[in-house]
XYZ file of C-alpha atoms in Angstrom:
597
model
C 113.927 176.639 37.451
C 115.258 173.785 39.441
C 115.041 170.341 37.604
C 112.724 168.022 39.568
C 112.782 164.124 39.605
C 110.993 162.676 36.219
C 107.582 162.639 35.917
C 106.724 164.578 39.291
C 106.340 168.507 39.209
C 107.703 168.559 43.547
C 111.292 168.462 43.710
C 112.928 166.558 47.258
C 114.487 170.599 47.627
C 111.289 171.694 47.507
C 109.733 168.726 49.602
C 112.942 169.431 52.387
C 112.715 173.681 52.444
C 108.369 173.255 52.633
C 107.254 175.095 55.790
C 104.884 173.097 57.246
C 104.615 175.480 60.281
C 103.132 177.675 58.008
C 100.495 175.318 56.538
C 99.718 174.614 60.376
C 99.282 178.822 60.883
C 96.970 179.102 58.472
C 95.107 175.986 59.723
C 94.788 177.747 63.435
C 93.580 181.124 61.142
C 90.596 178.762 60.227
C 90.134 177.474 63.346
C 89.628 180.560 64.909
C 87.483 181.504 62.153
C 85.225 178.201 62.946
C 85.340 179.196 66.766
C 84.249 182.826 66.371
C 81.403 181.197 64.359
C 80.401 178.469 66.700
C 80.260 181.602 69.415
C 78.137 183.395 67.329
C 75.461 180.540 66.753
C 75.880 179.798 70.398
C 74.870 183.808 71.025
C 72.066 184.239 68.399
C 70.463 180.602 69.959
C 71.123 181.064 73.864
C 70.804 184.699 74.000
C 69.048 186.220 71.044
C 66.176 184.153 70.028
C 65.293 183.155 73.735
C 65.386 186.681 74.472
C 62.845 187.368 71.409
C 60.336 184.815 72.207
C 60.333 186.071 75.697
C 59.579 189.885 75.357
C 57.749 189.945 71.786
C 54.806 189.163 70.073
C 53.602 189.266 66.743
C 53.826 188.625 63.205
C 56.970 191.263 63.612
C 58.505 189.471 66.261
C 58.097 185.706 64.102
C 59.516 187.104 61.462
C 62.663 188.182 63.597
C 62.893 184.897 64.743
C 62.883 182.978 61.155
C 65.485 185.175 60.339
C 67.632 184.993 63.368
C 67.157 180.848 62.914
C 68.171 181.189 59.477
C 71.736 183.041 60.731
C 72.339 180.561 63.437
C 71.722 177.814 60.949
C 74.418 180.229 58.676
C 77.093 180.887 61.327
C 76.672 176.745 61.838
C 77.816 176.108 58.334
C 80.522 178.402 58.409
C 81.632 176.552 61.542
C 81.544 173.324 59.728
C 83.356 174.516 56.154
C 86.365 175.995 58.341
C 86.585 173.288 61.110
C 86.964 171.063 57.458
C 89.195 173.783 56.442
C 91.377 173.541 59.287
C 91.535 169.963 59.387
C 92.134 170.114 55.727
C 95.468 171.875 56.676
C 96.950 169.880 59.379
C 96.254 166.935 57.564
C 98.272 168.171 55.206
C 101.329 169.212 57.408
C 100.649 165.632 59.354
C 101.357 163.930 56.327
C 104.128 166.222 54.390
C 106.403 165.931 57.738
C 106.240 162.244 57.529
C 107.944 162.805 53.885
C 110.012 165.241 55.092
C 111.823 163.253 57.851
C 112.197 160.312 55.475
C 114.123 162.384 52.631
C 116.062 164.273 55.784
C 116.951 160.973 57.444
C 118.254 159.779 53.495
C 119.790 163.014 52.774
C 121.912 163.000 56.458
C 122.417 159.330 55.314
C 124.331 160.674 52.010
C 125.983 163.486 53.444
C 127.823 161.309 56.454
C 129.140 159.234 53.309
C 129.997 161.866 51.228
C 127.644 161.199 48.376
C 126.197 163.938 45.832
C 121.997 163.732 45.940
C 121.602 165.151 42.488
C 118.107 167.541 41.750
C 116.947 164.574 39.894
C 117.396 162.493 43.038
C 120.178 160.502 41.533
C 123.249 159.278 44.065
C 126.684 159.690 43.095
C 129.063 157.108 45.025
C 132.863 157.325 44.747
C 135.426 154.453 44.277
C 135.755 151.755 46.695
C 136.443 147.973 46.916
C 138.505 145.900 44.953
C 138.509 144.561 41.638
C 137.889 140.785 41.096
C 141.358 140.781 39.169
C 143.845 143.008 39.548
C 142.632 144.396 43.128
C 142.511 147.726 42.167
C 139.504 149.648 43.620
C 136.544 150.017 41.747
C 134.943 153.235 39.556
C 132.601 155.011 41.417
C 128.886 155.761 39.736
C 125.693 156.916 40.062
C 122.298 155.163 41.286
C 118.903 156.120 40.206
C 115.569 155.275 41.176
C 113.031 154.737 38.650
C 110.180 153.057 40.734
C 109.607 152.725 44.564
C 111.917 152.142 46.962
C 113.397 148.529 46.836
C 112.044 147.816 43.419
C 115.928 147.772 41.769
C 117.887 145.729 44.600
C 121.705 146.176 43.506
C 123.440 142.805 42.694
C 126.535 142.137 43.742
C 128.267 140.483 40.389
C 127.371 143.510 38.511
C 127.663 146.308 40.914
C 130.559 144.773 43.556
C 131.375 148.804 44.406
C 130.284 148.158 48.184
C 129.007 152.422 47.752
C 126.315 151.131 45.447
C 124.328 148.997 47.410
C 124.096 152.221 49.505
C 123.439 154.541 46.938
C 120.808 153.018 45.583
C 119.260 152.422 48.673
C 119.198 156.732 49.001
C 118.333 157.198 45.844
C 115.205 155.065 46.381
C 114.157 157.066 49.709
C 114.544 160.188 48.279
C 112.556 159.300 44.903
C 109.958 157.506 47.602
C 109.553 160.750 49.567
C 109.095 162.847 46.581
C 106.828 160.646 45.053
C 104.850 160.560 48.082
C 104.786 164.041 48.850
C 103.553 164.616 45.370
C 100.474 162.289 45.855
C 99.704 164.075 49.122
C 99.710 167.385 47.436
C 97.881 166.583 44.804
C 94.876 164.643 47.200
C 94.415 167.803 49.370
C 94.666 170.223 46.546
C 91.598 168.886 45.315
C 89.755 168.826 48.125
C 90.786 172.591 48.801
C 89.300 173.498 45.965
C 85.796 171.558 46.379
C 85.607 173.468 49.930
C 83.736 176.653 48.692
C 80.065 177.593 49.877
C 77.217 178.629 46.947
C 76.872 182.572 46.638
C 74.226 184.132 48.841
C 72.748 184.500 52.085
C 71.216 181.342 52.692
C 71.992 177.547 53.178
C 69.411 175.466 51.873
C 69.725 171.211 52.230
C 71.531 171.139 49.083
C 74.456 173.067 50.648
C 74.379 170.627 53.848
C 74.386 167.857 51.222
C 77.739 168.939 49.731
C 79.066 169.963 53.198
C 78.628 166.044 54.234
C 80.313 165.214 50.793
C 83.062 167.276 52.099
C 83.567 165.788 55.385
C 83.579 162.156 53.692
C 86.005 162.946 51.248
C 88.425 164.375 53.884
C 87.469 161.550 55.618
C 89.237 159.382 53.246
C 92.141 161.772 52.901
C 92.883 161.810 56.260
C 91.200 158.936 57.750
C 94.844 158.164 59.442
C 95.466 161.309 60.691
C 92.199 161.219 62.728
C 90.101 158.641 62.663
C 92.221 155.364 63.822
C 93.035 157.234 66.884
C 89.452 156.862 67.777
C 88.809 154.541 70.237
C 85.561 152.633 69.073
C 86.184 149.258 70.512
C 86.894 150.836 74.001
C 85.315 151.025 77.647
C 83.311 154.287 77.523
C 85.842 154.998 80.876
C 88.721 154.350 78.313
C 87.196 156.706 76.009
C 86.539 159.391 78.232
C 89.940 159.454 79.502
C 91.040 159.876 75.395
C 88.912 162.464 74.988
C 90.241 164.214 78.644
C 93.437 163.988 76.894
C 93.353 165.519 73.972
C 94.185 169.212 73.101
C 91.528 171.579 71.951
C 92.433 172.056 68.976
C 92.267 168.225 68.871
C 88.889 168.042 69.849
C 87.610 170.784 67.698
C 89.023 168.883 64.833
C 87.340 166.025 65.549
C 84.280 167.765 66.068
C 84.540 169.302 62.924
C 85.590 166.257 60.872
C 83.720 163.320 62.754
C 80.694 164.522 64.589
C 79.128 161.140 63.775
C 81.577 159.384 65.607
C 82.404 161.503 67.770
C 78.358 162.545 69.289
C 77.127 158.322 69.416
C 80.280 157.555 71.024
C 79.649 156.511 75.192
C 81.880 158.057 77.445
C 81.702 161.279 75.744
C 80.785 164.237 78.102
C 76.810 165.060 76.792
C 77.848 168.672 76.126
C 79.941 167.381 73.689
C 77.745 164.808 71.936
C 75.093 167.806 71.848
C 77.202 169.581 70.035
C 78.980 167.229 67.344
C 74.975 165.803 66.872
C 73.398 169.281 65.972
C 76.041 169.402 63.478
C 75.621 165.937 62.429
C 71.850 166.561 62.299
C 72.316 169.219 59.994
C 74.526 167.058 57.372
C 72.187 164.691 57.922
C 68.982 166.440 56.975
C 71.399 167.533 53.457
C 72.281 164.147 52.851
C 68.697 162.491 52.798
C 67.047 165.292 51.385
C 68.520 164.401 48.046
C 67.379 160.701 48.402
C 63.525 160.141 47.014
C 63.409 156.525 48.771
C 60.679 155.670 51.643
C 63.403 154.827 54.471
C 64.981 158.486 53.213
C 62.180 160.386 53.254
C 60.627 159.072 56.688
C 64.092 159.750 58.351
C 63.734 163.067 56.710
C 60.345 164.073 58.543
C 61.663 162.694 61.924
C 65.276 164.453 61.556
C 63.078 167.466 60.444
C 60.648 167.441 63.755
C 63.886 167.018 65.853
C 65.611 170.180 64.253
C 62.366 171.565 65.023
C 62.621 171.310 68.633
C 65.840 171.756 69.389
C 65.473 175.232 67.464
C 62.751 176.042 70.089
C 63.517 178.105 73.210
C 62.638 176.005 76.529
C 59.470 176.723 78.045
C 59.548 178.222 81.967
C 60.236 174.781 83.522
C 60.704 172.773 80.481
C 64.595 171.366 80.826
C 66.822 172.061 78.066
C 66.647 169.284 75.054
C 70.358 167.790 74.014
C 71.077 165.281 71.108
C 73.514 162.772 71.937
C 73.058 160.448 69.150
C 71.631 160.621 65.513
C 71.953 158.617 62.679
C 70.573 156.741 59.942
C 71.662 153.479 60.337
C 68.906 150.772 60.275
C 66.006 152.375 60.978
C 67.480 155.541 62.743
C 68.577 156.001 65.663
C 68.053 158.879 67.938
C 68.972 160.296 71.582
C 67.526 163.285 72.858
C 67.479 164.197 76.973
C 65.900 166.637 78.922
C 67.891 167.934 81.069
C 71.880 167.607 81.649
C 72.708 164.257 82.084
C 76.282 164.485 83.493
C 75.518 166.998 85.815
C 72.276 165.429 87.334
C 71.839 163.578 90.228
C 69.017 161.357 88.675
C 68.980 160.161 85.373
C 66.769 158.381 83.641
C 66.442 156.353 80.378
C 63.575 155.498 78.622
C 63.778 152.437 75.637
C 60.641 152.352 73.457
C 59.668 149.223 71.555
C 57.574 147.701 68.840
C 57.201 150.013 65.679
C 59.388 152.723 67.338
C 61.660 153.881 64.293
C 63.448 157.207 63.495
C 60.390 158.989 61.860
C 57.898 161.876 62.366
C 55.594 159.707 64.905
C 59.204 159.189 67.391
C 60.006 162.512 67.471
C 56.534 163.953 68.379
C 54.944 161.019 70.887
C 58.152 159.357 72.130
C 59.804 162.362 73.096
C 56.899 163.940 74.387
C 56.747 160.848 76.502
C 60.350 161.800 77.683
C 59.685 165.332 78.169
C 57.036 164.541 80.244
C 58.433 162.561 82.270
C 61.619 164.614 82.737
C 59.281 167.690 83.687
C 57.220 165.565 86.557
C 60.923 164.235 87.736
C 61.971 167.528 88.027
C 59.255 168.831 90.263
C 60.245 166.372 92.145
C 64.408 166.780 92.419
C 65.726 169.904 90.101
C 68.480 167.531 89.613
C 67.065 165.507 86.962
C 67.139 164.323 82.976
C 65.365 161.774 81.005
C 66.063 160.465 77.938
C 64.535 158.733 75.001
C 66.847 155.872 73.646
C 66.284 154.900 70.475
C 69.727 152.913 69.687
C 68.737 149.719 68.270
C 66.354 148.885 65.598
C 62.417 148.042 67.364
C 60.352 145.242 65.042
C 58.223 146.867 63.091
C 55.057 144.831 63.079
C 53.752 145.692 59.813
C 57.328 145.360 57.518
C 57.355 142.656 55.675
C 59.344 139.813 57.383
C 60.918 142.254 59.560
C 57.572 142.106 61.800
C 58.773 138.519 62.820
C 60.955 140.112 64.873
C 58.425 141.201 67.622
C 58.358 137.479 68.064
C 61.994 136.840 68.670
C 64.622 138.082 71.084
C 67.727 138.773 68.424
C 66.899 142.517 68.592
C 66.273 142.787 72.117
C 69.793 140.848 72.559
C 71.687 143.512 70.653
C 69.658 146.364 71.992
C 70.477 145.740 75.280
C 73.931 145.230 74.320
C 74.188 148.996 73.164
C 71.886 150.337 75.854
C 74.068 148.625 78.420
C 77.272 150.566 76.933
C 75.233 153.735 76.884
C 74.285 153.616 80.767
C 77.940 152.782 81.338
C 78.804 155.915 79.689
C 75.917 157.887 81.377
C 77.686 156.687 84.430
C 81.284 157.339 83.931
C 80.955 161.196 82.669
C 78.486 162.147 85.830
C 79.680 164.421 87.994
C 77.935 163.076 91.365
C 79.649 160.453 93.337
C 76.829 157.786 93.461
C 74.250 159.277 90.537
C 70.422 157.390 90.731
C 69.799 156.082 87.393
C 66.585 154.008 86.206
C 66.383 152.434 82.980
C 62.480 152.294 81.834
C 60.963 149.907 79.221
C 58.316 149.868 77.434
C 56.461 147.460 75.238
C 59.431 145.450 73.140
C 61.866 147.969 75.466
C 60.929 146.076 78.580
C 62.394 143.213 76.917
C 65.249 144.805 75.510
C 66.116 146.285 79.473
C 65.952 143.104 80.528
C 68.184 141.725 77.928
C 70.868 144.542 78.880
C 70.767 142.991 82.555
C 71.754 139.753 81.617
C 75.084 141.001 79.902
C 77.755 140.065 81.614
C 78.040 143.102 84.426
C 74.096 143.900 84.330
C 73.347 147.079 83.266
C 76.379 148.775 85.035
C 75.316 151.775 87.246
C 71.247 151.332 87.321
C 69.563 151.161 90.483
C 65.895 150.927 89.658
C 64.242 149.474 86.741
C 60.727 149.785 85.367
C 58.587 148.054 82.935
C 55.688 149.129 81.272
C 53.106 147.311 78.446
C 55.417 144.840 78.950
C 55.333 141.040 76.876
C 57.835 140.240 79.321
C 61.382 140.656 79.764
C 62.810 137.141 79.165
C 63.619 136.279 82.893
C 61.237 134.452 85.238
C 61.815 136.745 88.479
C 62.799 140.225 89.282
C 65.169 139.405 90.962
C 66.966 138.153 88.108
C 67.792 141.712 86.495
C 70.183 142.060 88.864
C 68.952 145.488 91.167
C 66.768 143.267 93.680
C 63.775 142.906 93.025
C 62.271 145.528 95.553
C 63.885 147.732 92.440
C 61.774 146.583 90.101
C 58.678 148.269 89.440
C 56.058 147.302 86.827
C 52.480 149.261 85.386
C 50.282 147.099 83.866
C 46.607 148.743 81.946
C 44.064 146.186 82.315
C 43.251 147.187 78.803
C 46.484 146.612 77.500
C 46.471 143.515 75.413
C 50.144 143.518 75.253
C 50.620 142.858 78.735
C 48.585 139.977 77.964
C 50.282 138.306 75.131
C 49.880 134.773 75.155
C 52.932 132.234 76.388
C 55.113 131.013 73.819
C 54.134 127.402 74.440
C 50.472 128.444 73.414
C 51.839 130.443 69.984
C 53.495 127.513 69.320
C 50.727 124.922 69.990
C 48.470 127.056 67.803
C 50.965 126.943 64.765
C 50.904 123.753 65.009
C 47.372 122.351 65.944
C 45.120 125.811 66.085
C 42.542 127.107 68.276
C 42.921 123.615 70.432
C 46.615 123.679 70.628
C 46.537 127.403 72.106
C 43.729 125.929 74.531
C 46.105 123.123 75.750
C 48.968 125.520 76.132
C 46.641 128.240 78.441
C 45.589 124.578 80.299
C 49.381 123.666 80.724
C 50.039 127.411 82.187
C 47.727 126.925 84.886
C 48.348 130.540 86.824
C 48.074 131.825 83.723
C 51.192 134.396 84.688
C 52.868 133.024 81.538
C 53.661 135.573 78.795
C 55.844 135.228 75.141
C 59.012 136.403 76.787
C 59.062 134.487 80.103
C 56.347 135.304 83.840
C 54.168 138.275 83.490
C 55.885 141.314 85.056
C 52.632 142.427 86.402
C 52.145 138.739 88.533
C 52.861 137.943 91.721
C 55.180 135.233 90.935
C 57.487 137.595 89.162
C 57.759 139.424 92.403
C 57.980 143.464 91.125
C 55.922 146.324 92.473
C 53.384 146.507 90.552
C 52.224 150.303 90.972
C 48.341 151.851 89.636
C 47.682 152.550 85.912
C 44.904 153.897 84.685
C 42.574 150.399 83.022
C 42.501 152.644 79.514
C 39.719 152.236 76.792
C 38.547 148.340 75.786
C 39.986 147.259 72.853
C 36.523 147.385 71.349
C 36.574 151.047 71.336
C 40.264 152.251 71.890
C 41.459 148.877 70.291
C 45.885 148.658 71.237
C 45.253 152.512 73.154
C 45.961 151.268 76.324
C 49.146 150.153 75.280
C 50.442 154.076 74.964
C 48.877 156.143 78.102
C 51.613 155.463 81.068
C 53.596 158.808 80.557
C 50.126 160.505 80.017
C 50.023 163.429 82.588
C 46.989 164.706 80.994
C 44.801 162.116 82.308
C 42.374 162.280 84.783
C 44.026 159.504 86.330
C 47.726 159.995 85.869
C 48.777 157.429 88.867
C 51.153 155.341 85.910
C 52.905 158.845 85.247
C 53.277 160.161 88.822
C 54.912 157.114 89.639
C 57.309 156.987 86.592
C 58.495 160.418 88.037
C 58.593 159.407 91.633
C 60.615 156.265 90.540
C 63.105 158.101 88.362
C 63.308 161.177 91.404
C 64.433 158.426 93.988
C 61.111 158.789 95.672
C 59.707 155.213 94.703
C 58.418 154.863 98.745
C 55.593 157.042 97.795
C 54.180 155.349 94.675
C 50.646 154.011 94.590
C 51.040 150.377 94.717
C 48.433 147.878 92.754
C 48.009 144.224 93.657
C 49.596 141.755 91.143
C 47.733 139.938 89.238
């Protein structure tokens, strides 16, 4: 057996003769295990199940389809573990080649000066300068490293031999590369081993849960390899030309390993966030399903509803659902269109407000409010796709000091920061030349739109804006939020108490003197078109269209139901929704106007 260097098992012979094409072979065998995979999910979902629930009936047929769900969700896994796997691998080579050209470029260094590299890694240097008394040249030696490179810096009174400045200088590279190497092998050797699946035919939440344990610790392994190449601080134009760029392989591997990043980055074609976020969604689900705390459990129902529906085939003119964001951060975030958005010629995106939060209540009414919507746009124009944007965290009126928040503007401000970047994105993946996009607010979203318009830029890309319940939307005019404001349109309920909140100079005068300080404040805002965040969308000195909506139920007997029935197409009077849809369809020259107030 060949001696190695002390202490470390790798020797640099072994280190310089290591096939790292080989490594990268097997890591394409995984790969194309992970693709054949992904294909199969892709077959059983698209193909399979939609073909089930189309021709059969039956306790039979349900059963089928739990069973075919349960394989896609299967194949998915498999995807995952091998897309790790493969990662795993070229990681790996990534890192050993680094080592490898170091100990080459030391090695060529000693063989052009005709030194020995010993197995141990010592240098042996030959005779050369000149003694300090009688002239004659000096004994050659031999240099070893015992530490990291530069740690044992020759000296020139005790070591004059001009070789063993040089030598030592090898011998430290070589022992650095080695020691290196060694550390590398022994960090993905244990995370090759933790990559194994349970035994048997299912993969239950606790599997997902150690999948997303995998992913992080690779993560952390690798996070060099991958992850700073990421651009996170760029333009979503500057990040869809990095993704344009990369290889397939390369993407897959990101896929695989950051599907988090990767699916809530803008600038990312939608096909692709889709993808990366149904994976995400799945480690997600594993992760917070072994978690027992409130925010953990609430995400849990609304990831859980989500899963749900994407799992469910498209009804006959019902646009297909894609994820392109999930996570848990704050109080969840979540972004779910109907409909393609890169590929349609209208888009539109819907921001919902107070006590709007990642949970089982989001994922049934607000994205039935999308869905909605996105069905009545496309009856309209085919070429259509709404979205629900949940990307920032609403106020929550009844948490705890958090419910301050529905008085301030800090989380509209950073809101409309990140919806601003996501329109932008929106914009630079679409296919069309000049795509019609709308951004629509609701509630504590109308005031989070308008704080996106008064970013520098406006909201990049948006050509018609609506605002709905709205407290307003912290400018004075429409013509402030920077489409004109024969763009902006505006449904205000007569029963909706929201779009009747009182001016902040009156919920400040009744802090401070009561019931005859709010009295003075209404007195001072003689139009009364004041609201908390700045003019009432709905009056005429705000200058909007303000189109129908249905009055709703008093607040004596519906009490804040007014508040939620603008997407309703149910109604008997749907005017609020029809217009949405003729708004977001580019057809706002046939909505039914109202008067302002």
């Amino acid at each position: 057996m060949t001696p190695g260097l002390p202490g470390l098992s790798l020797t640099w012979a072994q280190l310089r003769d290591l096939k790292c094409d080989e490594v990268e072979g097997a890591a394409d065998g995984w790969g194309r295990s992970s693709n054949r995979a992904d294909a199969a999910r892709d077959r059983i979902e698209q193909q399979l199940l939609t073909g089930l629930r189309d021709t059969q009936e039956g306790e039979a047929a349900q059963a089928a389809v739990q069973r075919l769900r349960q394989l896609a969700r299967n194949f998915q896994y498999v995807y995952t573990e091998c897309g790790l796997l493969r990662t795993t691998l070229n990681s790996l080579a990534h890192e050993m080649k680094i080592q490898q050209r170091a100990l080459k470029e030391a090695l060529d260094d000693a063989a052009s000066l005709k030194y020995t590299v010993h197995p141990d890694g010592s240098v042996t240097y030959p005779s050369g300068g000149e003694g300090m008394v009688d002239g004659a040249p000096l004994k050659g030696g031999t240099a070893s490293s015992s530490g990291p490179q530069g740690l044992l810096p020759p000296s020139g009174l005790t070591a004059p031999n001009p070789h063993a400045a040089k030598a030592q200088d090898i011998a430290d590279r070589v022992t650095g590369a080695v020691r290196a190497a060694a550390e590398i092998d022994w960090r993905y050797a244990g995370i090759l081993r933790r990559l194994k699946a349970e035994d048997g035919l299912k993969v239950p939440d606790s599997t997902w849960r150690d999948a997303a344990g995998d992913a992080a610790e690779l993560r952390n392994a690798a996070g060099a390899y991958l992850k700073d190449a990421i651009p996170r601080d760029a333009s979503p134009a500057d990040r869809r030309d990095w993704w344009a760029g990369l290889t397939q392989e390369q993407r897959e591997e990101y896929l695989a390993v950051y599907p988090d990043l990767i699916g809530n980055l803008d600038g990312i074609p939608a096909l692709v966030r889709d993808a990366a976020n149904r994976d995400n969604l799945q480690l997600l689900i594993g992760e917070l399903s072994g978690r027992d705390d409130d925010k953990a459990m609430t995400q849990l129902a609304g990831l859980r509803e989500i899963d749900r529906q994407l799992g469910a085939a498209p009804k006959p003119g019902e646009p297909p659902m894609m994820l392109l964001g999930i996570s848990d951060e704050g109080n969840g975030r979540a972004i779910v269109s109907y409909g393609n958005p890169d590929t349609s010629k209208h888009v539109a995106a819907y921001v919902p407000g107070l006590n709007t939060a990642l949970d089982a209540d989001f994922a049934e009414s607000d994205l039935k409010r999308a869905k909605d919507t996105a069905i009545a746009t496309r009856e309209i124009d085919p070429s259509s796709a709404t979205i629900a944007w949940l990307g920032y965290d609403a106020p929550q009126l009844l948490d705890g000091f958090d419910s301050l928040a529905v008085a301030a503007n800090a989380r509209a401000e950073e809101g409309g920061r990140a919806f601003g970047e996501f329109i932008d994105g929106l914009e630079v993946v679409n296919e069309n030349d000049d795509p019609h996009m709308v951004a629509i607010g609701h509630s504590y979203g109308s005031r989070t739109v308008g704080a996106a318009t008064q970013q520098p830029g406006g909201i990049a890309g948006v050509d018609d804006i609506i605002l709905v319940g709205s407290p307003g939307v912290g400018v004075d005019h429409a013509g402030e939020l920077g489409v004109g404001r024969e763009h902006v349109f505006v449904g205000a309920a007569e029963n909706d108490q929201v779009t009747k909140a009182p001016s902040k100079l009156q919920g400040n005068l009744f802090a401070a003197a009561g019931p005859v300080g709010y009295i003075v404040g209404g007195l001072v805002d003689r139009n009364g078109d004041d609201l908390w965040f700045g003019k009432d969308p709905a009056s005429e000195a705000f200058g909007a269209t303000r189109f129908h909506a249905d009055e709703g139920p008093g607040v004596v007997t519906g009490g804040f139901a007014a508040h939620s029935l603008y997407f309703d197409r149910a109604r008997a009077d749907s005017a609020s929704a029809d217009s949405i849809a003729l708004i977001a369809a580019g057809k706002s020259h046939r909505v039914k106007v109202e008067e302002p107030r």
